[in-house]
Coordinates of C-alpha atoms and ligand atoms in Angstrom, one line a residue:
M1 CA 1.5 -13.5 -18.5
V2 CA 1.7 -17.2 -19.0
N3 CA -0.9 -18.6 -16.7
D4 CA -1.3 -22.3 -17.2
M5 CA -2.4 -23.5 -13.8
S6 CA -1.5 -27.0 -14.7
D7 CA 2.2 -26.0 -14.8
T8 CA 4.3 -26.4 -11.7
I9 CA 6.1 -23.2 -10.9
A10 CA 9.2 -22.5 -9.1
A11 CA 11.2 -19.5 -7.8
I12 CA 13.6 -18.2 -5.3
S13 CA 11.5 -16.8 -2.5
T14 CA 14.1 -15.1 -0.4
A15 CA 16.2 -12.0 -1.5
I16 CA 19.2 -12.8 -3.3
G17 CA 22.5 -12.0 -1.7
E18 CA 24.7 -13.0 1.2
A19 CA 22.3 -14.5 3.8
G20 CA 22.0 -17.3 6.3
I21 CA 19.5 -19.4 4.3
G22 CA 17.8 -19.1 0.9
I23 CA 14.5 -20.8 0.0
V24 CA 13.4 -22.2 -3.3
R25 CA 9.7 -22.8 -3.5
L26 CA 7.7 -24.9 -5.9
S27 CA 3.9 -25.0 -6.3
G28 CA 1.8 -27.2 -8.5
R29 CA 0.7 -30.7 -9.1
D30 CA 4.2 -32.2 -9.8
S31 CA 6.0 -30.3 -7.1
I32 CA 6.7 -33.3 -5.0
E33 CA 7.7 -35.5 -7.8
I34 CA 10.2 -32.9 -9.3
A35 CA 11.8 -32.5 -5.8
N36 CA 12.1 -36.2 -5.5
R37 CA 14.3 -36.2 -8.6
I38 CA 16.9 -34.0 -7.0
F39 CA 16.6 -34.8 -3.4
I40 CA 18.5 -37.4 -1.6
G41 CA 17.5 -37.7 2.1
N42 CA 19.8 -39.0 4.9
K43 CA 17.2 -41.2 6.5
V44 CA 14.5 -41.3 3.7
K45 CA 14.8 -42.5 0.1
S46 CA 12.3 -40.1 -1.2
L47 CA 9.8 -37.6 0.1
D48 CA 7.1 -40.1 -0.1
E49 CA 8.5 -41.6 3.0
A50 CA 8.8 -38.2 4.8
E51 CA 6.0 -36.7 6.7
N52 CA 3.8 -33.9 5.3
R53 CA 4.7 -30.5 6.6
K54 CA 7.9 -31.7 8.4
L55 CA 11.5 -30.7 7.6
T56 CA 13.6 -33.5 6.2
Y57 CA 17.4 -33.4 6.1
G58 CA 19.3 -34.3 3.1
H59 CA 21.1 -33.1 -0.1
I60 CA 20.2 -31.5 -3.5
V61 CA 22.1 -33.2 -6.3
D62 CA 22.5 -32.2 -9.9
P63 CA 19.8 -34.4 -11.8
E64 CA 22.3 -35.1 -14.6
T65 CA 25.6 -35.7 -12.9
G66 CA 24.4 -36.6 -9.5
Q67 CA 26.9 -34.2 -7.9
I68 CA 25.9 -32.6 -4.7
I69 CA 24.7 -29.0 -5.0
D70 CA 23.9 -28.3 -1.4
E71 CA 23.1 -29.5 2.0
V72 CA 19.4 -28.6 2.6
L73 CA 16.2 -29.1 4.7
I74 CA 13.1 -29.7 2.6
A75 CA 9.5 -29.8 3.4
Y76 CA 6.6 -30.8 1.2
M77 CA 3.0 -29.6 1.9
K78 CA 0.1 -31.5 0.4
E79 CA -2.8 -29.7 -1.3
P80 CA -5.2 -28.2 -0.2
Y81 CA -3.8 -26.9 3.0
T82 CA -1.0 -24.7 1.5
Y83 CA -0.4 -21.1 0.6
T84 CA -1.5 -21.8 -3.1
R85 CA -3.8 -24.6 -2.3
E86 CA -1.6 -26.8 -4.5
N87 CA 1.3 -29.1 -3.6
V88 CA 4.0 -26.9 -2.3
V89 CA 7.7 -27.8 -1.7
E90 CA 10.1 -25.6 0.0
I91 CA 13.8 -26.2 0.0
Y92 CA 15.9 -24.4 2.6
C93 CA 19.5 -24.3 1.4
H94 CA 22.5 -22.1 2.3
G95 CA 22.0 -18.5 1.4
G96 CA 24.0 -16.6 -1.1
V97 CA 23.6 -16.4 -4.9
I98 CA 25.1 -19.7 -6.2
S99 CA 23.4 -22.3 -4.1
V100 CA 19.9 -21.0 -4.6
K101 CA 20.4 -20.4 -8.3
R102 CA 21.7 -23.9 -8.9
I103 CA 18.9 -25.5 -7.1
L104 CA 16.4 -23.4 -9.0
E105 CA 18.0 -24.5 -12.3
A106 CA 17.9 -28.1 -11.1
V107 CA 14.1 -27.9 -10.4
L108 CA 13.6 -26.0 -13.8
S109 CA 15.4 -28.8 -15.6
C110 CA 13.2 -31.4 -14.0
G111 CA 10.0 -29.8 -15.4
A112 CA 9.0 -26.9 -13.3
R113 CA 8.5 -23.4 -15.0
L114 CA 9.9 -20.2 -13.6
A115 CA 7.1 -18.4 -11.7
E116 CA 5.9 -15.1 -12.8
P117 CA 6.1 -12.2 -10.2
G118 CA 3.3 -12.8 -7.7
E119 CA 2.2 -16.1 -9.4
F120 CA 2.2 -18.0 -6.1
T121 CA -0.3 -15.4 -4.6
K122 CA -2.2 -15.3 -7.9
R123 CA -2.7 -19.1 -7.6
A124 CA -3.9 -18.6 -4.0
F125 CA -6.4 -16.1 -5.4
L126 CA -7.5 -18.2 -8.4
N127 CA -7.8 -21.3 -6.2
G128 CA -9.9 -19.4 -3.8
R129 CA -7.7 -19.3 -0.6
L130 CA -7.4 -15.5 -0.8
D131 CA -9.7 -12.9 -2.4
L132 CA -8.2 -10.0 -4.4
A133 CA -8.2 -7.5 -1.6
Q134 CA -6.3 -10.1 0.7
S135 CA -3.9 -10.9 -2.2
E136 CA -3.1 -7.2 -2.4
A137 CA -2.6 -7.0 1.3
V138 CA 0.3 -9.5 0.9
I139 CA 2.3 -7.1 -1.1
D140 CA 1.5 -4.3 1.1
L141 CA 2.6 -6.4 4.1
I142 CA 5.9 -7.0 2.5
R143 CA 6.4 -3.4 1.8
A144 CA 5.1 -1.9 5.1
K145 CA 7.2 0.9 6.3
T146 CA 6.0 1.2 9.8
D147 CA 4.3 -1.0 12.5
K148 CA 1.0 0.8 11.7
S149 CA 1.1 0.1 8.1
L150 CA 1.9 -3.6 8.8
Q151 CA -1.0 -3.6 11.0
V152 CA -3.5 -2.3 8.5
S153 CA -2.2 -4.7 5.9
L154 CA -2.5 -7.6 8.2
S155 CA -6.0 -6.7 9.0
Q156 CA -6.7 -6.5 5.1
L157 CA -5.0 -9.9 4.8
E158 CA -7.3 -11.4 7.5
G159 CA -10.2 -10.2 5.5
G160 CA -11.2 -7.1 7.4
L161 CA -11.9 -5.1 4.3
S162 CA -13.3 -8.1 2.2
K163 CA -15.8 -8.6 5.0
R164 CA -17.2 -5.0 4.9
I165 CA -17.4 -5.2 1.0
R166 CA -19.2 -8.4 1.1
D167 CA -21.8 -7.0 3.6
I168 CA -22.4 -4.0 1.3
R169 CA -22.7 -6.3 -1.6
N170 CA -25.2 -8.6 0.2
M171 CA -27.3 -5.5 0.9
L172 CA -27.2 -4.7 -2.9
L173 CA -28.1 -8.3 -3.6
E174 CA -31.2 -8.1 -1.3
M175 CA -32.2 -4.9 -3.3
L176 CA -31.9 -6.7 -6.5
A177 CA -33.9 -9.5 -5.3
H178 CA -36.6 -7.1 -4.1
I179 CA -36.6 -5.3 -7.4
N180 CA -36.9 -8.5 -9.4
A181 CA -39.9 -9.7 -7.2
S182 CA -41.4 -6.3 -7.8
I183 CA -40.9 -6.3 -11.5
D184 CA -42.6 -9.8 -11.7
F185 CA -45.6 -8.5 -9.9
S186 CA -45.7 -5.1 -11.6
E187 CA -49.0 -5.7 -13.2
D188 CA -50.7 -5.7 -9.9
D189 CA -49.6 -2.1 -9.1
V190 CA -47.2 -3.3 -6.3
E191 CA -44.5 -1.4 -8.3
D192 CA -44.2 1.6 -6.1
M193 CA -44.7 -0.4 -2.9
G194 CA -41.1 -1.0 -2.7
Y195 CA -39.6 2.4 -3.4
E196 CA -39.3 3.6 0.2
E197 CA -37.7 0.5 1.4
L198 CA -35.3 0.7 -1.5
E199 CA -34.5 4.1 -0.8
N200 CA -33.7 3.2 2.9
K201 CA -31.5 0.4 1.8
A202 CA -29.8 2.4 -0.9
R203 CA -29.0 5.1 1.7
L204 CA -27.4 2.5 4.0
V205 CA -25.3 1.3 1.2
K206 CA -24.2 4.8 0.4
D207 CA -23.3 5.5 4.1
E208 CA -21.2 2.4 4.4
I209 CA -19.4 3.2 1.1
E210 CA -18.7 6.7 2.3
K211 CA -17.4 5.4 5.7
L212 CA -14.8 3.4 3.9
L213 CA -14.0 6.2 1.6
R214 CA -13.2 8.4 4.5
T215 CA -10.5 6.3 5.6
A216 CA -8.8 6.3 2.3
D217 CA -6.7 9.5 2.5
R218 CA -5.1 8.3 5.8
G219 CA -4.9 4.6 4.4
K220 CA -3.0 5.8 1.4
I221 CA -0.5 7.7 3.6
L222 CA 0.0 4.5 5.8
R223 CA 0.8 2.4 2.7
D224 CA 2.7 4.9 0.5
G225 CA 3.9 7.3 3.1
L226 CA 3.1 11.0 3.6
N227 CA 4.8 12.8 0.7
T228 CA 6.7 15.6 2.4
V229 CA 8.6 18.4 1.1
I230 CA 10.8 20.7 3.0
L231 CA 10.8 24.0 1.4
G232 CA 13.0 27.0 2.1
K233 CA 15.7 29.2 0.5
P234 CA 19.3 28.3 1.0
N235 CA 20.9 28.5 4.5
V236 CA 17.6 28.5 6.4
G237 CA 18.3 25.1 8.0
K238 CA 16.7 22.6 5.7
S239 CA 19.4 19.9 5.7
S240 CA 19.9 20.4 9.4
L241 CA 16.2 19.8 9.9
L242 CA 16.2 16.8 7.8
N243 CA 19.3 15.2 9.5
S244 CA 17.7 15.9 12.8
I245 CA 14.5 14.1 11.7
L246 CA 16.4 11.2 10.2
R247 CA 18.8 10.8 13.1
E248 CA 15.8 9.9 15.5
N249 CA 13.4 8.4 13.2
R250 CA 15.0 6.8 10.2
A251 CA 12.9 3.9 8.9
I252 CA 13.7 2.5 5.7
V253 CA 15.8 3.6 2.7
T254 CA 14.9 2.1 -0.7
N255 CA 16.7 2.6 -3.9
I256 CA 14.7 2.9 -7.0
P257 CA 16.9 1.9 -9.9
G258 CA 16.1 2.6 -13.4
T259 CA 16.0 6.3 -13.3
T260 CA 18.9 8.4 -14.6
R261 CA 20.2 8.6 -11.1
D262 CA 18.8 6.3 -8.5
I263 CA 16.2 8.2 -6.5
I264 CA 16.6 7.7 -2.9
E265 CA 13.4 7.5 -0.9
E266 CA 13.8 7.9 2.9
Y267 CA 11.1 6.9 5.1
V268 CA 10.9 8.5 8.5
N269 CA 8.7 6.9 11.1
I270 CA 6.8 9.5 13.1
D271 CA 4.9 7.4 15.6
G272 CA 3.7 5.0 13.0
I273 CA 3.2 7.6 10.2
P274 CA 5.6 7.0 7.4
L275 CA 6.9 10.2 6.2
K276 CA 8.4 10.0 2.8
I277 CA 10.6 12.9 2.2
I278 CA 10.6 13.7 -1.4
D279 CA 13.9 14.1 -3.3
T280 CA 15.9 14.5 -0.2
A281 CA 19.0 14.1 -2.3
G282 CA 17.9 17.2 -4.1
I283 CA 17.7 19.1 -0.9
R284 CA 21.0 18.1 0.3
N285 CA 23.0 18.2 -2.9
T286 CA 21.7 21.4 -4.4
E287 CA 22.3 24.4 -2.3
D288 CA 19.0 25.9 -2.9
I289 CA 16.0 24.1 -4.1
V290 CA 13.9 27.1 -5.2
E291 CA 16.7 28.8 -6.9
K292 CA 18.2 25.7 -8.6
I293 CA 15.2 24.0 -9.8
G294 CA 13.2 27.2 -10.3
V295 CA 9.9 28.3 -8.8
D296 CA 7.8 26.3 -11.2
K297 CA 9.5 23.0 -10.3
A298 CA 9.2 23.8 -6.6
K299 CA 5.4 24.4 -7.2
E300 CA 5.1 21.1 -9.0
M301 CA 6.9 19.4 -6.0
V302 CA 4.6 21.1 -3.7
N303 CA 1.5 20.1 -5.7
K304 CA 2.5 16.5 -5.4
A305 CA 3.1 16.8 -1.6
D306 CA 0.8 15.8 1.2
L307 CA 2.5 18.1 3.6
I308 CA 5.0 20.9 3.3
I309 CA 7.4 21.9 6.0
A310 CA 8.4 25.5 5.2
V311 CA 11.4 26.8 6.9
F312 CA 12.4 30.6 7.3
D313 CA 15.3 32.0 9.0
I314 CA 14.0 34.7 11.2
S315 CA 17.3 36.0 12.3
N316 CA 17.7 37.6 8.9
E317 CA 15.5 39.9 6.7
L318 CA 13.0 38.0 4.6
S319 CA 13.7 38.1 0.9
D320 CA 11.6 37.9 -2.2
E321 CA 12.2 34.1 -2.2
D322 CA 10.8 33.9 1.3
Y323 CA 7.6 35.8 0.2
E324 CA 7.3 33.6 -2.9
I325 CA 7.4 30.5 -0.6
I326 CA 4.7 32.0 1.6
E327 CA 2.7 32.5 -1.5
I328 CA 3.2 28.9 -2.7
I329 CA 2.1 27.4 0.7
K330 CA -0.9 29.7 1.3
D331 CA -3.5 27.1 0.2
K332 CA -1.6 24.0 1.0
Q333 CA -1.2 21.7 4.1
A334 CA 1.8 23.2 5.5
I335 CA 3.6 23.6 8.8
V336 CA 5.7 26.9 9.2
L337 CA 9.1 26.7 11.0
L338 CA 10.7 30.0 12.2
N339 CA 14.2 28.7 12.5
K340 CA 17.3 30.0 14.1
S341 CA 15.2 31.3 16.9
D342 CA 18.2 31.1 19.1
L343 CA 19.7 34.2 17.4
P344 CA 18.2 37.7 17.8
K345 CA 14.8 37.7 15.9
K346 CA 14.0 40.0 13.2
Y347 CA 10.3 38.7 13.0
D348 CA 8.0 37.1 15.5
K349 CA 5.1 34.7 15.1
D350 CA 2.5 37.4 14.8
Y351 CA 4.0 38.6 11.7
F352 CA 3.7 35.1 10.0
E353 CA 0.3 34.5 11.5
K354 CA -0.9 37.6 9.6
L355 CA 0.5 36.4 6.4
L356 CA -0.4 32.7 6.9
P357 CA -3.5 32.8 9.2
D358 CA -4.4 29.2 9.1
K359 CA -1.1 27.6 9.5
T360 CA 0.7 26.1 12.5
I361 CA 3.7 28.2 13.2
I362 CA 6.5 26.9 15.3
Y363 CA 9.8 28.5 16.7
T364 CA 12.7 26.2 16.1
S365 CA 16.4 26.2 16.8
I366 CA 17.5 23.1 14.9
L367 CA 21.0 23.9 16.1
E368 CA 20.0 23.6 19.7
D369 CA 17.4 20.9 19.0
I370 CA 14.5 23.0 19.9
G371 CA 11.0 22.7 18.3
V372 CA 11.8 19.5 16.4
D373 CA 9.5 17.6 18.8
A374 CA 6.7 20.2 18.4
L375 CA 7.0 19.7 14.7
E376 CA 6.6 16.0 15.2
E377 CA 3.6 16.4 17.4
E378 CA 1.9 18.7 14.8
I379 CA 2.4 16.1 12.2
K380 CA 0.8 13.6 14.4
R381 CA -2.1 15.9 15.1
L382 CA -2.7 16.4 11.5
F383 CA -2.7 12.8 10.8
Y384 CA -4.6 11.4 13.6
S385 CA -7.2 14.1 14.0
G386 CA -10.8 13.3 12.8
D387 CA -13.2 10.6 13.5
I388 CA -11.3 7.6 12.2
D389 CA -9.7 5.2 14.5
I390 CA -6.8 3.6 12.7
E391 CA -6.3 1.0 15.4
S392 CA -9.7 -0.6 15.1
D393 CA -11.5 0.6 11.9
V394 CA -11.2 -1.1 8.5
V395 CA -8.8 1.3 6.5
V396 CA -8.8 1.6 2.8
T397 CA -5.2 1.9 1.8
N398 CA -5.2 1.0 -1.9
M399 CA -5.9 3.5 -4.7
R400 CA -7.5 0.9 -6.8
H401 CA -10.0 0.2 -3.9
K402 CA -10.7 3.9 -3.5
N403 CA -11.4 4.3 -7.2
Q404 CA -13.8 1.4 -7.1
L405 CA -15.6 2.8 -4.0
I406 CA -15.9 6.1 -5.8
K407 CA -17.5 4.5 -8.9
A408 CA -19.8 2.4 -6.5
K409 CA -20.8 5.7 -4.7
K410 CA -21.8 7.3 -7.9
N411 CA -23.8 4.3 -8.9
I412 CA -25.7 4.2 -5.7
E413 CA -26.4 7.9 -5.8
D414 CA -27.7 7.5 -9.3
G415 CA -29.8 4.7 -7.9
I416 CA -31.1 6.9 -5.1
E417 CA -31.9 9.7 -7.5
G418 CA -33.9 7.2 -9.7
I419 CA -35.8 6.0 -6.7
L420 CA -36.8 9.5 -5.7
A421 CA -37.9 10.2 -9.2
N422 CA -39.9 7.1 -9.3
V423 CA -38.3 5.8 -12.5
P424 CA -39.1 2.3 -13.6
L425 CA -37.5 -0.3 -11.4
D426 CA -35.5 -1.9 -14.2
C427 CA -33.6 1.4 -14.7
I428 CA -32.8 1.4 -10.9
E429 CA -31.7 -2.1 -11.2
V430 CA -29.0 -1.0 -13.7
D431 CA -27.4 1.3 -11.1
I432 CA -27.7 -1.3 -8.3
K433 CA -26.2 -3.9 -10.4
A434 CA -23.3 -1.6 -11.5
C435 CA -22.7 -0.8 -7.8
W436 CA -22.5 -4.4 -6.9
E437 CA -20.1 -5.2 -9.7
N438 CA -17.8 -2.2 -8.9
L439 CA -17.5 -3.4 -5.3
G440 CA -16.9 -6.9 -6.6
E441 CA -13.8 -5.7 -8.4
I442 CA -12.4 -4.9 -4.9
S443 CA -12.8 -8.5 -3.6
G444 CA -12.0 -9.8 -7.0
D445 CA -15.5 -11.5 -7.5
T446 CA -16.0 -9.5 -10.7
V447 CA -12.7 -8.8 -12.2
G448 CA -11.0 -9.0 -15.6
E449 CA -7.8 -10.8 -16.5
D450 CA -6.1 -7.6 -17.4
I451 CA -6.7 -6.1 -13.9
L452 CA -5.4 -9.4 -12.3
D453 CA -2.2 -9.3 -14.5
R454 CA -1.6 -5.6 -13.5
I455 CA -2.0 -6.3 -9.8
F456 CA 0.1 -9.5 -9.7
S457 CA 2.9 -8.1 -12.0
D458 CA 3.6 -5.6 -9.2
F459 CA 4.6 -8.4 -6.8
C460 CA 8.1 -9.7 -6.5
I461 CA 9.1 -13.1 -8.0
G462 CA 8.7 -15.9 -5.4
K463 CA 5.7 -14.5 -3.7
Ligands
GDP1 P1 19.9 24.6 4.0 O1 20.7 25.3 3.0 O2 18.6 25.3 4.1 O3 19.9 23.1 3.9 O4 20.6 25.1 5.5 P2 21.6 24.2 6.4 O5 20.9 23.1 7.2 O6 22.7 23.7 5.6 O7 22.0 25.3 7.4 C1 22.7 26.4 7.1 C2 23.5 26.9 8.1 O8 22.7 27.4 9.3 C3 24.4 25.8 8.8 O9 25.7 26.5 9.2 C4 23.7 25.5 10.1 O10 24.5 25.1 11.1 C5 23.0 26.8 10.4 N1 21.7 26.6 11.2 C6 20.8 25.7 10.9 N2 19.8 25.7 11.8 C7 20.1 26.7 12.7 C8 19.5 27.2 13.9 O11 18.6 26.8 14.4 N3 20.3 28.2 14.6 C9 21.5 28.7 14.1 N4 22.1 29.6 14.8 N5 22.1 28.1 13.0 C10 21.4 27.1 12.4

């Protein structure tokens, strides 16, 4: 990534396409100067006469020919009180493809450089306005699938997670200071004086890390969706079920281009839980998921899933395929639907309870819209049960953060082991320091350029 912070960067910050307005944004030392070269105001000659942070009306002209490109509103925002902490200019023009592109070309020809994906936010980070966890929350916020996921990313953007990490790191710093002091005085046999206190502190740190880690599974689901597979042999009612869920709860459909056929991801919003139904196109287009793609493939999908909804038709005899599905879901998080319960039943719940003792089993008639509510209630119960309060707790949503927490937990456990074994303090110090550093990678206090590049390249251009 080109990362010269002295460059002035520019990008189209709105989605391209037919729209009411489009926004071209600039950030950097020369933003205002560059904008002045292409802006002619109605009342002001140049932006220098316009007020900071106020919209000014005028036109953008081609810097070479002077020809009008579009009628615009423009605002400049002087550093440091801006998103990037640099001079920022935003040009609000008519939406659509041509106007925004021509304005972008005009600012590029006047000396701005096209921004890399996420470069505005990266500058906000490098200039100290946001820490890394907050910067990552920006992209989560943009991609949020439900109100709840928006809420957790907003809390992260406001620094909820960062503060918790900072508090833990401060505890570790106190331990390091303590160790250093003890090492300095070690000749006067004060060395073992500190072990007990160190142990207490280390256990507190471990507790705090574990508390955060406990939120990570649900956090990941809020951010990425609950990967759900609807499993069942042909004709049991899978697509009817899917359509019924979608009809009431459809949240967002995103196309992921670049694959052989575009994969369609559909998100369903079950009371704030984003359910991502895996390969729904597959379910709808191929008559039989188990038969067409084979048992192995079905197993693979099941392994990737957070939740399986297994559908059986209890108005018919169970077949080998049904029993195979029962085997597949035995050790998985699964909800069992006994469908077509409006018809005379060949099996009852008891029969399935014996085969699948720990699963929730629900009678449904999708045709008559019976039992789908119970299914949704069960999904909510699975997600919200436990001791985590999504509303008020800091929730870890990001896999990168989770991995750093796991590393930090290992470090502190090693530290505790060392303390209990009375190993020399400088050995313990190594673990404490590693723990402090691993947590620092979450907030971005200790983080390499390669990790930064990876994080910000995941952003869209213009953010
Ligand atoms: P899939 O192959 O598993 O996706 O099954 P479909 O959803 O296509 O359903 C197969 C057939 O069963 C269709 O004719 C549905 O109308 C019917 N069907 C689905 N659910 C029920 C139900 O609860 N009761 C009855 N009687 N028929 C149903």
